Amino acid sequence: MSTGPDLGRFHSGAFDLARVAGVPIVPVAITGTAGVLAKNARRCHRAPVRLEFAEPQHLVGPEQARDRIAQMLRHIDPPPPH
């Protein structure tokens, strides 16, 4: 999770569970959420939000997922202003 425009640190719990279960992780890039609930805001607002899903992947850890999502975000156009 991040409170700014940069990706935050990923934790390993979900990756450990996926590895043990033998299931893939689906990287998801989400943009536009700052328009819904701005930092220190008290109310949510309608705003365009974009979700981009990558193919399911058997990832070794959080660093791989973070890199994949960063790559996805570089190719996503920001949602239009409302």
Coordinates of N, CA and C in Angstrom, one line a residue:
M1 N 0.8 -1.2 0.0 CA 0.0 0.0 0.0 C 0.9 1.2 0.0
S2 N 0.4 2.2 -0.7 CA 1.2 3.5 -0.7 C 0.2 4.7 -0.5
T3 N 0.7 5.7 0.1 CA -0.1 6.9 0.2 C 0.3 8.0 -0.7
G4 N 1.2 7.7 -1.7 CA 1.7 8.6 -2.6 C 1.7 8.0 -4.0
P5 N 2.3 8.6 -5.0 CA 2.3 8.1 -6.3 C 3.2 6.9 -6.6
D6 N 4.1 6.6 -5.6 CA 5.0 5.5 -5.8 C 4.4 4.2 -5.2
L7 N 4.9 3.1 -5.7 CA 4.4 1.8 -5.1 C 5.1 1.7 -3.7
G8 N 4.3 1.2 -2.8 CA 4.8 0.9 -1.4 C 5.5 -0.5 -1.4
R9 N 5.9 -0.9 -0.2 CA 6.6 -2.2 -0.1 C 5.5 -3.2 0.0
F10 N 5.8 -4.3 -0.7 CA 4.9 -5.5 -0.7 C 5.3 -6.4 0.4
H11 N 4.4 -7.0 1.1 CA 4.6 -8.0 2.2 C 4.5 -9.4 1.6
S12 N 5.1 -10.4 2.2 CA 5.3 -11.7 1.6 C 4.2 -12.7 2.0
G13 N 3.2 -12.4 2.9 CA 2.3 -13.3 3.4 C 1.5 -14.0 2.3
A14 N 0.8 -13.2 1.4 CA 0.0 -13.8 0.3 C 0.9 -14.6 -0.6
F15 N 2.1 -14.2 -0.9 CA 3.0 -15.0 -1.7 C 3.4 -16.3 -1.1
D16 N 3.6 -16.3 0.2 CA 3.9 -17.6 0.9 C 2.7 -18.5 0.8
L17 N 1.5 -18.0 1.0 CA 0.3 -18.8 1.0 C 0.1 -19.4 -0.5
A18 N 0.3 -18.6 -1.5 CA 0.1 -19.0 -2.9 C 1.2 -20.1 -3.2
R19 N 2.4 -19.9 -2.7 CA 3.4 -20.9 -3.0 C 3.1 -22.2 -2.4
V20 N 2.7 -22.2 -1.1 CA 2.4 -23.4 -0.4 C 1.2 -24.1 -1.1
A21 N 0.2 -23.3 -1.5 CA -1.0 -23.9 -2.1 C -0.8 -24.3 -3.5
G22 N 0.3 -23.8 -4.1 CA 0.5 -24.1 -5.5 C -0.4 -23.4 -6.5
V23 N -0.8 -22.2 -6.1 CA -1.7 -21.4 -7.0 C -1.0 -20.1 -7.4
P24 N -1.4 -19.5 -8.5 CA -0.8 -18.3 -9.0 C -1.3 -17.1 -8.3
I25 N -0.5 -16.0 -8.5 CA -0.9 -14.7 -8.0 C -1.3 -13.9 -9.3
V26 N -2.4 -13.1 -9.1 CA -2.8 -12.3 -10.2 C -2.4 -10.8 -9.9
P27 N -1.4 -10.3 -10.6 CA -1.0 -8.9 -10.3 C -2.2 -7.9 -10.8
V28 N -2.5 -6.9 -10.0 CA -3.5 -6.0 -10.3 C -3.0 -4.6 -10.1
A29 N -3.1 -3.7 -11.1 CA -2.7 -2.3 -11.0 C -3.9 -1.5 -10.9
I30 N -4.0 -0.6 -9.9 CA -5.2 0.2 -9.7 C -4.7 1.7 -9.7
T31 N -5.4 2.5 -10.6 CA -5.1 3.9 -10.6 C -6.4 4.7 -10.5
G32 N -6.2 6.0 -10.0 CA -7.3 6.9 -9.9 C -8.0 6.9 -8.5
T33 N -7.5 6.2 -7.6 CA -8.1 6.1 -6.2 C -7.9 7.4 -5.5
A34 N -7.0 8.2 -5.8 CA -6.8 9.5 -5.1 C -8.0 10.4 -5.3
G35 N -8.6 10.2 -6.5 CA -9.8 11.0 -6.7 C -11.0 10.6 -5.9
V36 N -11.0 9.4 -5.5 CA -12.1 8.8 -4.7 C -12.0 9.2 -3.2
L37 N -10.9 9.1 -2.7 CA -10.6 9.5 -1.3 C -9.2 10.1 -1.2
A38 N -9.2 11.4 -1.3 CA -7.9 12.1 -1.2 C -7.3 11.9 0.2
K39 N -6.0 12.1 0.3 CA -5.3 12.0 1.6 C -6.0 13.0 2.6
N40 N -6.3 12.5 3.8 CA -6.9 13.3 4.9 C -8.3 13.7 4.6
A41 N -8.9 13.1 3.6 CA -10.3 13.5 3.3 C -11.3 12.8 4.2
R42 N -12.4 13.3 4.4 CA -13.4 12.7 5.3 C -14.5 12.0 4.5
R43 N -14.6 12.3 3.2 CA -15.7 11.8 2.4 C -15.2 11.2 1.1
C44 N -15.8 10.2 0.6 CA -15.5 9.6 -0.7 C -16.2 10.4 -1.8
H45 N -15.7 10.4 -3.0 CA -16.2 11.1 -4.1 C -16.3 10.2 -5.3
R46 N -17.2 10.5 -6.2 CA -17.2 9.7 -7.5 C -16.0 10.2 -8.3
A47 N -15.3 9.2 -8.8 CA -14.1 9.5 -9.7 C -13.8 8.2 -10.5
P48 N -13.3 8.4 -11.7 CA -12.9 7.2 -12.5 C -11.7 6.5 -11.8
V49 N -11.9 5.2 -11.8 CA -10.8 4.3 -11.3 C -10.6 3.3 -12.3
R50 N -9.3 2.9 -12.5 CA -9.0 1.9 -13.5 C -8.3 0.7 -12.9
L51 N -8.7 -0.5 -13.2 CA -8.1 -1.7 -12.7 C -7.5 -2.4 -13.9
E52 N -6.3 -2.8 -13.8 CA -5.6 -3.6 -14.9 C -5.2 -4.9 -14.3
F53 N -5.6 -6.0 -14.9 CA -5.2 -7.3 -14.4 C -4.2 -8.0 -15.4
A54 N -3.2 -8.5 -14.8 CA -2.2 -9.3 -15.6 C -2.6 -10.7 -15.6
E55 N -1.9 -11.5 -16.4 CA -2.2 -13.0 -16.4 C -1.7 -13.6 -15.1
P56 N -2.4 -14.6 -14.6 CA -2.0 -15.3 -13.4 C -0.5 -15.8 -13.5
Q57 N 0.3 -15.6 -12.5 CA 1.7 -15.9 -12.5 C 2.1 -16.6 -11.3
H58 N 3.0 -17.6 -11.4 CA 3.6 -18.3 -10.3 C 4.8 -17.4 -9.9
L59 N 4.6 -16.5 -9.0 CA 5.7 -15.5 -8.6 C 6.4 -16.0 -7.4
V60 N 7.7 -15.8 -7.4 CA 8.5 -16.2 -6.3 C 8.3 -15.4 -5.1
G61 N 8.1 -14.1 -5.2 CA 7.9 -13.3 -4.1 C 7.4 -11.9 -4.4
P62 N 7.3 -11.1 -3.4 CA 6.7 -9.7 -3.5 C 7.5 -8.8 -4.5
E63 N 8.8 -9.0 -4.6 CA 9.6 -8.2 -5.5 C 9.2 -8.4 -6.9
Q64 N 9.0 -9.6 -7.3 CA 8.5 -9.9 -8.7 C 7.2 -9.3 -9.0
A65 N 6.3 -9.4 -8.0 CA 4.9 -8.8 -8.2 C 5.0 -7.3 -8.3
R66 N 5.8 -6.7 -7.4 CA 6.0 -5.2 -7.4 C 6.5 -4.8 -8.8
D67 N 7.5 -5.5 -9.3 CA 8.1 -5.1 -10.6 C 7.1 -5.3 -11.7
R68 N 6.3 -6.3 -11.6 CA 5.3 -6.5 -12.7 C 4.2 -5.5 -12.6
I69 N 3.8 -5.1 -11.5 CA 2.8 -4.0 -11.4 C 3.3 -2.7 -11.8
A70 N 4.6 -2.4 -11.4 CA 5.2 -1.2 -11.8 C 5.3 -1.1 -13.4
Q71 N 5.6 -2.2 -14.0 CA 5.6 -2.3 -15.4 C 4.2 -2.0 -16.0
M72 N 3.2 -2.6 -15.4 CA 1.8 -2.4 -15.8 C 1.5 -0.9 -15.7
L73 N 1.8 -0.3 -14.6 CA 1.5 1.1 -14.4 C 2.1 2.1 -15.4
R74 N 3.3 1.7 -15.8 CA 3.9 2.5 -16.9 C 3.2 2.5 -18.2
H75 N 2.4 1.5 -18.4 CA 1.6 1.4 -19.7 C 0.2 1.8 -19.6
I76 N -0.3 2.2 -18.4 CA -1.7 2.5 -18.2 C -1.8 4.0 -18.3
D77 N -2.8 4.5 -19.1 CA -3.1 5.9 -19.2 C -3.9 6.3 -17.9
P78 N -3.6 7.4 -17.3 CA -4.4 7.8 -16.2 C -5.8 8.0 -16.5
P79 N -6.7 7.7 -15.5 CA -8.1 7.9 -15.8 C -8.4 9.4 -16.1
P80 N -9.4 9.7 -16.9 CA -9.7 11.1 -17.2 C -10.2 11.8 -16.0
P81 N -9.9 13.1 -15.9 CA -10.5 13.9 -14.8 C -12.0 14.0 -14.8
H82 N -12.6 14.1 -13.7 CA -14.1 14.1 -13.7 C -14.6 15.5 -13.7

